[in-house]
Amino acid sequence: MQYLHLISTANCPAHENLLLLALRSDLDLLKGALEPGEYLFLQKAAKKGVFACCFPRAERLVFVHLLEPSAADNALQWEKARQSGSQQLRDIRHYKVESVAVVSYCPHPMTLAFLEGLLLGSYQFLRHYSSPERQAAPPLQVRWVCDAPPAGAVEEMNALIEAVFLARDLVNEPHSHLNTTQLAEVTRAIAEQNSCRVEVLTLEELRKLGMGGLLAVSQASEMPPYFCILEWKPTNHRNQRPVVLVGKGVVYDTGGLSLKTPEAMESMKCDMAGAAAVLGAMCAIAKTRQPVHVIGLLPITDNKVGSRSLMPGDVIRMYSGTTVEVTNTDAEGRLILADALHYAKRYQPELVLDLATLTGAAVRALGSHAICYMGTAAPEVKRTFEESGMNTYERLVELPLWEEYGEDLKSSIADLKNMGHGPAGMISAGKFLEHFTDYPWLHLDIAGPAYLRASSGYRPKDGTGVGVRLLFDFLKRYGC
Ligand code: BES
Ligand code: ZN
Ligand code: ZN
């Protein structure tokens, strides 16, 4: 795990490798830190459009990175700084250095974004190699030389990096190593470590409650379903009523009897990315003691095939009492989320956010660069939320919940069916979920950005941990 360490100027060792960071427009600030020949070289390089270089000196390496400022667009310049950070990490690793001290001449938000990209890019998932050390890039100590960092910024950065890596680890862990019981156990352990209250409802309790959606999805499995409830409630919380986060926790989605194709199934260990994001965000919130009352609800199951499988066409009774004709057992996410959304009503929440790898339609519509979202929260809440999307570059695109999109969810034998027929599958899913809410609510379909086929900047191949930074940014500012 890569963390950011903080040291003061006075304590920076004379022989430490250096990374000098400045805005392209402020090249002259580097004059004092570089030797005259180095500065001249840098000036020429920058003119040619080369903004990163390395000067080897006898006692240390000096890396220089020039960031692109933008007066017009903060979010974009921070994102570029993150991308620069992950690019710089590659250069640093190329030289096999073990530690580097970062001296920045940029405004703090730019420096922090650069460091964030560098740290996020350092993620590796190695535990299943028989000799992990052979696959691993050597550990790197990143120290920020700063005498007056913004209060809590370094602690917050480390809490966030840890939370994103946790979410990535959970998504990357294959079903052979993360079944429903294991996910519920990890959730409990991690919540307790971070002083969140946690309760795990087991099969018997779910049966008593009548969580028909969750029970139906899990009924073919030899592994029981769970329902985890996490709570962070500091004494100084700003919100009167809680914000509830719901995360889809399908540890593996075969599609059930409406079986997926091998190509579509291959990545389906990622189907608990919503639950991983909620757990990660709650950890970061609790670790940095944010003054906001948050509850996390994680319905956990797998979606398997067996002699007791749910049959396409079956009618089930949801926790809310609504009856649903399950025309497609692969549309399982909405069934378990619906029960969780109904459960959320008992908290009389101010706002409920659900995160789910819910539809292939979301992937086809937006690829991996955006999250589809929709819901009934007030326009101001949506705008703040979209701002968080830009701040973290986990960008959000709103889709409508117009009545017409719900029309094909009508069943001829039950209250609803679980699949529509139109091409706008992510909206049909949203309309289905809306039925189980009676509070301000937003639904995030993270199927596109949750799991990547190839790495992209500071986002690694496979699990990205999407949603953690977004939720954290939103909740940190919530009610301010
Ligand atoms: N878990 C899948 C959605 C998914 C697709 C996640 C691609 C990540 C990447 C979900 O349970 C599903 O199978 N949805 C179906 C719904 C359909 C049957 C109405 C889909 O989108 O194909
Ligand atoms: Zn499915
Ligand atoms: Zn699924």
Coordinates of C-alpha atoms and ligand atoms in Angstrom, one line a residue:
M1 CA 0.0 0.0 0.0
Q2 CA 1.3 3.4 -1.1
Y3 CA 0.9 6.2 1.4
L4 CA 1.8 9.9 1.3
H5 CA 4.2 11.0 4.0
L6 CA 4.7 14.5 5.0
I7 CA 8.0 16.2 5.9
S8 CA 9.0 19.8 6.5
T9 CA 11.6 21.6 4.4
A10 CA 14.0 21.6 7.3
N11 CA 13.9 17.8 7.5
C12 CA 14.4 17.0 3.8
P13 CA 17.6 15.0 3.5
A14 CA 20.3 16.5 1.3
H15 CA 20.7 13.3 -0.7
E16 CA 17.1 12.5 -1.2
N17 CA 15.8 12.1 -4.8
L18 CA 13.7 15.2 -5.6
L19 CA 10.6 15.7 -7.7
L20 CA 10.1 19.4 -8.5
L21 CA 6.6 20.4 -9.5
A22 CA 5.7 23.7 -11.0
L23 CA 3.1 25.2 -13.3
R24 CA 4.2 25.6 -16.9
S25 CA 3.6 29.3 -16.6
D26 CA 5.9 29.5 -13.6
L27 CA 9.0 27.9 -14.9
D28 CA 11.2 30.7 -13.4
L29 CA 10.3 29.6 -9.9
L30 CA 12.6 26.6 -10.5
K31 CA 15.7 28.7 -11.2
G32 CA 16.9 28.5 -7.6
A33 CA 16.4 24.7 -7.3
L34 CA 18.1 23.8 -10.6
E35 CA 21.7 24.1 -11.8
P36 CA 22.0 26.7 -14.6
G37 CA 22.6 24.1 -17.3
E38 CA 19.6 22.1 -16.1
Y39 CA 17.4 25.2 -16.1
L40 CA 18.4 26.0 -19.6
F41 CA 17.7 22.5 -20.8
L42 CA 14.3 22.6 -19.2
Q43 CA 13.4 25.9 -20.8
K44 CA 14.3 24.4 -24.2
A45 CA 12.4 21.2 -23.6
A46 CA 9.3 23.1 -22.5
K47 CA 9.4 25.1 -25.7
K48 CA 9.3 21.8 -27.6
G49 CA 6.4 20.6 -25.6
V50 CA 8.3 18.3 -23.2
F51 CA 7.1 18.9 -19.7
A52 CA 8.8 16.1 -17.7
C53 CA 12.4 15.3 -17.4
C54 CA 15.0 13.8 -15.1
F55 CA 18.4 15.3 -14.2
P56 CA 20.8 12.7 -12.7
R57 CA 23.2 14.3 -10.2
A58 CA 26.0 12.6 -8.4
E59 CA 24.1 12.4 -5.1
R60 CA 20.5 12.1 -6.3
L61 CA 18.0 12.2 -9.2
V62 CA 16.1 15.4 -9.8
F63 CA 12.8 14.8 -11.6
V64 CA 11.0 17.9 -12.9
H65 CA 7.3 18.0 -13.9
L66 CA 5.5 21.0 -15.3
L67 CA 1.7 21.0 -14.9
E68 CA -0.7 22.7 -17.2
P69 CA -2.7 25.5 -15.5
S70 CA -6.2 26.5 -16.6
A71 CA -7.9 29.5 -15.3
A72 CA -11.2 28.5 -16.8
D73 CA -11.6 25.0 -15.6
N74 CA -10.5 23.8 -12.2
A75 CA -11.8 20.3 -12.5
L76 CA -10.1 19.7 -15.8
Q77 CA -6.7 21.0 -14.6
W78 CA -6.9 18.8 -11.5
E79 CA -7.7 15.8 -13.6
K80 CA -4.7 16.6 -15.9
A81 CA -2.6 16.9 -12.8
R82 CA -3.8 13.4 -11.6
Q83 CA -2.9 12.0 -15.0
S84 CA 0.5 13.7 -14.8
G85 CA 1.0 12.1 -11.4
S86 CA 0.4 8.6 -12.8
Q87 CA 2.7 9.3 -15.8
Q88 CA 5.4 10.5 -13.4
L89 CA 5.1 7.3 -11.4
R90 CA 6.1 5.4 -14.5
D91 CA 9.2 7.5 -14.9
I92 CA 10.1 7.1 -11.3
R93 CA 9.7 3.4 -11.5
H94 CA 11.8 3.3 -14.6
Y95 CA 14.8 4.6 -12.5
K96 CA 14.0 2.1 -9.7
V97 CA 14.2 4.7 -7.0
E98 CA 12.9 3.8 -3.5
S99 CA 11.9 7.2 -2.3
V100 CA 11.3 10.6 -3.6
A101 CA 10.7 14.0 -1.9
V102 CA 8.2 16.2 -3.8
V103 CA 8.8 19.9 -3.6
S104 CA 6.0 21.8 -5.3
Y105 CA 5.7 25.4 -6.5
C106 CA 2.1 24.9 -7.4
P107 CA -1.1 25.8 -5.5
H108 CA -2.0 23.1 -3.0
P109 CA -5.0 21.7 -4.9
M110 CA -2.9 21.1 -8.0
T111 CA -0.1 19.4 -5.9
L112 CA -2.6 17.2 -4.1
A113 CA -4.3 16.2 -7.4
F114 CA -0.8 15.3 -8.8
L115 CA 0.0 13.2 -5.7
E116 CA -3.4 11.6 -5.8
G117 CA -2.9 10.4 -9.4
L118 CA 0.6 9.2 -8.5
L119 CA -0.7 7.2 -5.5
L120 CA -3.8 5.9 -7.2
G121 CA -1.7 4.7 -10.1
S122 CA 0.6 2.7 -7.8
Y123 CA -2.1 0.1 -7.1
Q124 CA -1.2 -3.6 -7.7
F125 CA -3.2 -6.7 -7.0
L126 CA -0.6 -9.4 -6.5
R127 CA -1.8 -11.8 -3.9
H128 CA -2.6 -14.7 -6.2
Y129 CA 0.8 -15.0 -7.8
S130 CA 2.8 -17.8 -6.3
S131 CA 5.7 -15.4 -5.9
P132 CA 4.1 -11.9 -5.6
E133 CA 7.4 -10.2 -4.9
R134 CA 8.6 -11.1 -8.4
Q135 CA 5.6 -9.4 -10.0
A136 CA 5.7 -6.4 -7.8
A137 CA 7.1 -3.0 -8.6
P138 CA 9.4 -2.1 -5.7
P139 CA 7.8 -0.1 -2.9
L140 CA 8.2 3.7 -3.2
Q141 CA 8.1 6.2 -0.4
V142 CA 6.5 9.5 -1.5
R143 CA 7.2 12.4 0.8
W144 CA 5.7 15.8 0.3
V145 CA 8.0 18.5 1.5
C146 CA 5.6 21.1 2.8
D147 CA 5.8 23.4 5.9
A148 CA 2.1 24.4 5.9
P149 CA -0.1 21.8 4.3
P150 CA -3.9 22.4 4.3
A151 CA -5.3 21.1 7.6
G152 CA -5.9 17.3 7.4
A153 CA -5.1 17.1 3.7
V154 CA -2.5 14.4 4.0
E155 CA -4.6 12.2 6.4
E156 CA -7.5 12.6 4.1
M157 CA -5.5 11.7 1.0
N158 CA -4.2 8.5 2.8
A159 CA -7.7 7.6 4.0
L160 CA -9.1 8.0 0.5
I161 CA -6.3 6.0 -1.2
E162 CA -6.7 3.2 1.3
A163 CA -10.5 3.2 0.7
V164 CA -10.1 3.1 -3.1
F165 CA -7.6 0.3 -2.9
L166 CA -9.9 -1.6 -0.6
A167 CA -12.8 -1.3 -3.1
R168 CA -10.4 -2.4 -6.0
D169 CA -9.2 -5.4 -4.0
L170 CA -12.7 -6.5 -3.2
V171 CA -13.8 -6.2 -6.9
N172 CA -10.6 -8.0 -8.1
E173 CA -11.0 -10.8 -5.6
P174 CA -12.5 -13.7 -7.6
H175 CA -15.5 -15.6 -6.5
S176 CA -13.3 -18.5 -5.5
H177 CA -11.9 -16.3 -2.7
L178 CA -14.8 -14.0 -2.0
N179 CA -18.2 -15.7 -1.6
T180 CA -21.2 -14.1 0.1
T181 CA -20.0 -15.2 3.6
Q182 CA -16.6 -13.9 3.0
L183 CA -17.8 -10.5 1.7
A184 CA -20.1 -10.2 4.8
E185 CA -17.2 -11.0 7.1
V186 CA -14.8 -8.6 5.4
T187 CA -17.5 -5.9 5.6
R188 CA -18.0 -6.5 9.3
A189 CA -14.3 -6.5 10.1
I190 CA -13.5 -3.4 8.0
A191 CA -16.4 -1.5 9.5
E192 CA -15.3 -2.4 13.0
Q193 CA -11.7 -1.3 12.3
N194 CA -13.0 2.1 11.3
S195 CA -15.4 2.5 14.2
C196 CA -18.6 2.2 12.2
R197 CA -21.5 0.4 13.8
V198 CA -22.2 -2.8 11.9
E199 CA -25.0 -5.3 11.9
V200 CA -25.2 -8.3 9.5
L201 CA -28.7 -9.9 8.9
T202 CA -28.5 -13.6 8.1
L203 CA -30.8 -15.9 6.1
E204 CA -33.1 -16.6 9.0
E205 CA -33.6 -12.9 9.7
L206 CA -34.1 -12.1 6.0
R207 CA -36.8 -14.8 5.9
K208 CA -38.5 -13.3 8.9
L209 CA -38.4 -9.9 7.3
G210 CA -39.7 -11.3 4.0
M211 CA -36.9 -9.9 1.8
G212 CA -38.4 -11.7 -1.1
G213 CA -36.2 -10.1 -3.8
L214 CA -32.9 -10.9 -2.1
L215 CA -34.1 -14.4 -1.1
A216 CA -35.3 -15.2 -4.7
V217 CA -32.0 -14.2 -6.3
S218 CA -30.0 -16.3 -3.8
Q219 CA -32.3 -19.4 -3.8
A220 CA -30.3 -21.6 -6.1
S221 CA -27.1 -21.0 -4.2
E222 CA -25.4 -23.2 -1.6
M223 CA -24.2 -19.9 0.0
P224 CA -26.6 -17.8 2.1
P225 CA -27.4 -14.2 1.4
Y226 CA -26.7 -11.4 3.8
F227 CA -27.8 -7.9 4.5
C228 CA -25.1 -5.6 6.0
I229 CA -26.1 -2.4 7.8
L230 CA -23.3 0.1 8.6
E231 CA -23.7 3.3 10.4
W232 CA -21.4 6.3 11.0
K233 CA -23.0 8.8 13.4
P234 CA -20.6 11.2 15.0
T235 CA -22.0 13.5 17.7
N236 CA -21.5 16.6 15.6
H237 CA -23.3 15.4 12.5
R238 CA -24.7 18.3 10.4
N239 CA -27.7 16.5 8.8
Q240 CA -30.9 16.0 10.9
R241 CA -31.9 12.8 9.2
P242 CA -29.4 10.3 7.7
V243 CA -28.1 9.9 4.2
V244 CA -28.4 6.3 3.2
L245 CA -26.0 4.6 0.8
V246 CA -27.1 1.4 -0.9
G247 CA -24.6 -0.9 -2.8
K248 CA -25.3 -3.8 -5.0
G249 CA -23.4 -6.8 -3.6
V250 CA -23.7 -9.6 -6.1
V251 CA -20.5 -11.5 -5.6
Y252 CA -20.9 -13.3 -8.9
D253 CA -23.6 -12.9 -11.6
T254 CA -24.0 -15.9 -13.9
G255 CA -27.4 -14.5 -15.0
G256 CA -29.2 -17.4 -13.3
L257 CA -31.3 -19.5 -15.7
S258 CA -31.3 -16.5 -18.1
L259 CA -27.7 -17.5 -18.3
K260 CA -25.0 -15.0 -19.6
T261 CA -22.7 -15.9 -22.5
P262 CA -19.1 -16.8 -21.6
E263 CA -17.9 -13.3 -22.8
A264 CA -20.5 -11.5 -20.7
M265 CA -20.0 -13.7 -17.7
E266 CA -16.2 -13.5 -17.6
S267 CA -16.0 -10.2 -15.6
M268 CA -19.0 -10.8 -13.3
K269 CA -17.0 -11.0 -10.1
C270 CA -17.2 -7.2 -10.5
D271 CA -21.0 -7.2 -9.7
M272 CA -20.4 -6.2 -6.1
A273 CA -18.6 -3.0 -7.1
G274 CA -21.5 -0.9 -5.7
A275 CA -21.1 -2.5 -2.3
A276 CA -17.4 -2.1 -2.4
A277 CA -17.7 1.6 -3.2
V278 CA -20.2 2.1 -0.3
L279 CA -17.9 0.3 2.1
G280 CA -14.9 2.2 0.9
A281 CA -16.6 5.6 1.1
M282 CA -17.9 4.8 4.6
C283 CA -14.4 3.9 5.8
A284 CA -12.9 7.1 4.4
I285 CA -15.8 9.1 6.0
A286 CA -15.3 7.5 9.4
K287 CA -11.5 7.5 9.3
T288 CA -11.5 11.3 8.7
R289 CA -14.4 11.8 11.1
Q290 CA -16.7 13.7 8.8
P291 CA -19.6 15.4 10.6
V292 CA -22.3 13.6 8.7
H293 CA -24.7 10.9 9.6
V294 CA -24.4 8.1 7.0
I295 CA -26.0 4.6 6.9
G296 CA -24.8 1.9 4.4
L297 CA -27.0 -0.9 3.3
L298 CA -25.4 -3.8 1.4
P299 CA -27.6 -6.7 0.1
I300 CA -25.1 -9.5 -0.6
T301 CA -25.8 -12.6 -2.6
D302 CA -24.6 -14.5 -5.7
N303 CA -26.8 -15.2 -8.8
K304 CA -26.3 -18.8 -9.6
V305 CA -27.9 -21.8 -11.4
G306 CA -29.1 -24.8 -9.5
S307 CA -32.0 -27.2 -9.1
R308 CA -33.8 -24.6 -6.9
S309 CA -33.2 -21.8 -9.4
L310 CA -35.7 -19.0 -9.8
M311 CA -37.5 -19.8 -13.1
P312 CA -38.0 -17.0 -15.7
G313 CA -41.7 -16.2 -15.3
D314 CA -41.8 -16.9 -11.6
V315 CA -43.7 -14.4 -9.4
I316 CA -42.1 -13.3 -6.2
R317 CA -43.2 -11.1 -3.3
M318 CA -40.8 -8.3 -2.5
Y319 CA -40.0 -7.0 1.0
S320 CA -42.3 -4.0 0.2
G321 CA -45.2 -6.4 -0.6
T322 CA -45.1 -5.6 -4.3
T323 CA -45.3 -8.7 -6.5
V324 CA -42.9 -9.1 -9.4
E325 CA -42.9 -11.4 -12.4
V326 CA -39.3 -12.2 -13.0
T327 CA -39.2 -12.5 -16.7
N328 CA -35.4 -12.4 -16.8
T329 CA -33.3 -13.8 -13.9
D330 CA -30.3 -11.8 -15.1
A331 CA -32.0 -8.6 -14.0
E332 CA -31.3 -9.6 -10.4
G333 CA -29.6 -6.4 -9.2
R334 CA -32.9 -4.4 -9.2
L335 CA -34.5 -7.2 -7.1
I336 CA -32.0 -7.0 -4.3
L337 CA -31.7 -3.2 -4.5
A338 CA -35.5 -2.8 -4.3
D339 CA -35.6 -4.7 -1.0
A340 CA -32.7 -2.5 0.3
L341 CA -34.5 0.7 -0.9
H342 CA -37.6 -0.4 0.9
Y343 CA -35.6 -1.1 4.1
A344 CA -34.2 2.4 3.9
K345 CA -37.6 3.9 4.5
R346 CA -37.4 3.1 8.2
Y347 CA -34.7 5.7 8.6
Q348 CA -36.8 8.5 7.1
P349 CA -33.7 9.5 5.2
E350 CA -32.9 12.9 3.9
L351 CA -31.4 11.3 0.8
V352 CA -30.7 7.8 -0.5
L353 CA -28.0 7.1 -3.1
D354 CA -27.7 3.6 -4.6
L355 CA -24.7 2.4 -6.5
A356 CA -24.8 -0.6 -8.8
T357 CA -23.3 -2.3 -11.7
L358 CA -26.8 -2.6 -13.0
T359 CA -27.0 -2.7 -16.8
G360 CA -25.1 -3.5 -19.9
A361 CA -27.1 -0.6 -21.5
A362 CA -25.2 1.9 -19.3
V363 CA -21.9 0.5 -20.6
R364 CA -23.1 0.7 -24.2
A365 CA -24.4 4.2 -23.7
L366 CA -21.4 5.8 -22.0
G367 CA -18.5 3.4 -21.9
S368 CA -16.1 3.7 -19.0
H369 CA -15.9 7.5 -18.7
A370 CA -19.1 8.3 -17.0
I371 CA -21.7 7.1 -14.6
C372 CA -25.4 7.2 -15.6
Y373 CA -27.5 8.6 -12.9
M374 CA -31.1 9.4 -12.4
G375 CA -33.5 10.1 -9.5
T376 CA -35.9 12.2 -7.6
A377 CA -33.6 14.3 -5.4
A378 CA -34.0 18.1 -5.6
P379 CA -32.3 19.9 -8.5
E380 CA -29.8 21.6 -6.0
V381 CA -28.7 18.2 -4.7
K382 CA -28.2 16.9 -8.3
R383 CA -26.1 20.0 -9.1
T384 CA -23.9 19.5 -6.0
F385 CA -23.6 15.9 -6.9
E386 CA -22.6 16.6 -10.5
E387 CA -20.0 19.0 -9.1
S388 CA -18.6 16.2 -7.0
G389 CA -18.5 14.2 -10.3
M390 CA -16.4 16.9 -11.9
N391 CA -14.2 17.4 -8.8
T392 CA -13.3 13.7 -8.7
Y393 CA -13.6 13.1 -12.4
E394 CA -16.0 10.3 -11.7
R395 CA -18.4 12.2 -14.0
L396 CA -22.2 11.9 -13.9
V397 CA -24.7 12.1 -16.7
E398 CA -28.3 12.4 -15.8
L399 CA -31.0 10.5 -17.5
P400 CA -34.8 11.1 -17.3
L401 CA -37.3 9.0 -15.3
W402 CA -40.2 10.0 -17.6
E403 CA -43.3 8.0 -17.0
E404 CA -43.3 6.4 -20.5
Y405 CA -40.1 4.5 -19.7
G406 CA -41.9 2.6 -17.0
E407 CA -44.8 1.5 -19.1
D408 CA -43.2 -1.8 -20.3
L409 CA -42.6 -2.9 -16.7
K410 CA -46.4 -3.6 -16.4
S411 CA -47.0 -7.4 -16.0
S412 CA -50.1 -9.2 -17.1
I413 CA -50.0 -11.4 -13.9
A414 CA -48.3 -9.4 -11.2
D415 CA -47.7 -5.8 -10.0
L416 CA -44.5 -5.4 -12.0
K417 CA -42.1 -7.3 -14.1
N418 CA -38.4 -7.0 -13.7
M419 CA -37.4 -6.3 -17.3
G420 CA -38.6 -3.8 -19.9
H421 CA -38.3 -4.3 -23.6
G422 CA -37.1 -0.9 -24.8
P423 CA -33.5 -0.2 -25.7
A424 CA -33.1 2.3 -22.8
G425 CA -32.4 -0.5 -20.3
M426 CA -30.7 1.7 -17.7
I427 CA -33.8 3.8 -17.5
S428 CA -36.2 0.8 -17.2
A429 CA -34.0 -0.4 -14.3
G430 CA -34.2 3.1 -12.7
K431 CA -38.0 3.1 -13.1
F432 CA -38.2 -0.3 -11.5
L433 CA -36.2 1.0 -8.5
E434 CA -38.1 4.2 -8.2
H435 CA -41.2 2.2 -7.4
F436 CA -39.6 1.2 -4.1
T437 CA -38.6 4.7 -2.9
D438 CA -40.7 7.4 -1.2
Y439 CA -37.8 9.8 -0.3
P440 CA -35.3 11.9 -2.3
W441 CA -33.2 9.4 -4.1
L442 CA -30.5 9.0 -6.7
H443 CA -29.5 5.9 -8.6
L444 CA -26.0 5.5 -10.0
D445 CA -25.4 2.8 -12.6
I446 CA -21.6 2.3 -12.4
A447 CA -21.5 -0.7 -14.8
G448 CA -19.2 1.2 -17.3
P449 CA -16.5 2.7 -15.1
A450 CA -16.4 0.0 -12.4
Y451 CA -14.3 -2.5 -14.3
L452 CA -11.9 -1.8 -17.1
R453 CA -10.5 -4.1 -19.8
A454 CA -7.3 -2.1 -20.0
S455 CA -5.7 0.4 -17.6
S456 CA -6.4 4.1 -18.3
G457 CA -4.1 6.6 -16.6
Y458 CA -4.4 6.2 -12.8
R459 CA -7.2 3.7 -13.2
P460 CA -5.8 0.2 -13.3
K461 CA -7.1 -2.7 -15.5
D462 CA -10.0 -4.5 -13.7
G463 CA -11.5 -3.0 -10.6
T464 CA -11.3 0.8 -10.4
G465 CA -12.9 1.6 -7.0
V466 CA -15.2 4.1 -8.8
G467 CA -17.7 5.8 -6.5
V468 CA -15.4 6.0 -3.4
R469 CA -13.9 9.4 -4.2
L470 CA -17.2 10.6 -5.6
L471 CA -19.3 9.7 -2.5
F472 CA -16.5 11.0 -0.2
D473 CA -16.4 14.4 -2.0
F474 CA -20.2 14.7 -1.9
L475 CA -20.6 13.7 1.7
K476 CA -17.7 15.9 2.9
R477 CA -19.5 18.9 1.5
Y478 CA -23.0 17.7 2.4
G479 CA -25.0 20.2 4.3
C480 CA -22.3 22.9 4.2
Ligands
BES1 N1 -24.6 -7.3 -13.6 C1 -25.3 -7.1 -14.8 C2 -25.0 -5.8 -15.5 C3 -23.5 -5.5 -16.0 C4 -23.2 -5.6 -17.3 C5 -22.5 -5.1 -15.1 C6 -22.0 -5.4 -17.8 C7 -21.3 -4.9 -15.6 C8 -21.0 -5.0 -16.9 C9 -26.8 -7.1 -14.5 O1 -27.2 -7.9 -13.5 C10 -27.5 -7.6 -15.8 O2 -27.2 -8.7 -16.1 N2 -28.3 -6.8 -16.4 C11 -29.0 -7.1 -17.6 C12 -30.4 -6.7 -17.4 C13 -31.3 -7.1 -18.5 C14 -31.5 -8.6 -18.5 C15 -32.7 -6.5 -18.4 C16 -28.3 -6.4 -18.8 O3 -28.0 -5.3 -18.7 O4 -28.1 -7.1 -19.8
ZN2 ZN -27.6 -9.9 -14.1
ZN3 ZN -25.8 -8.2 -12.0

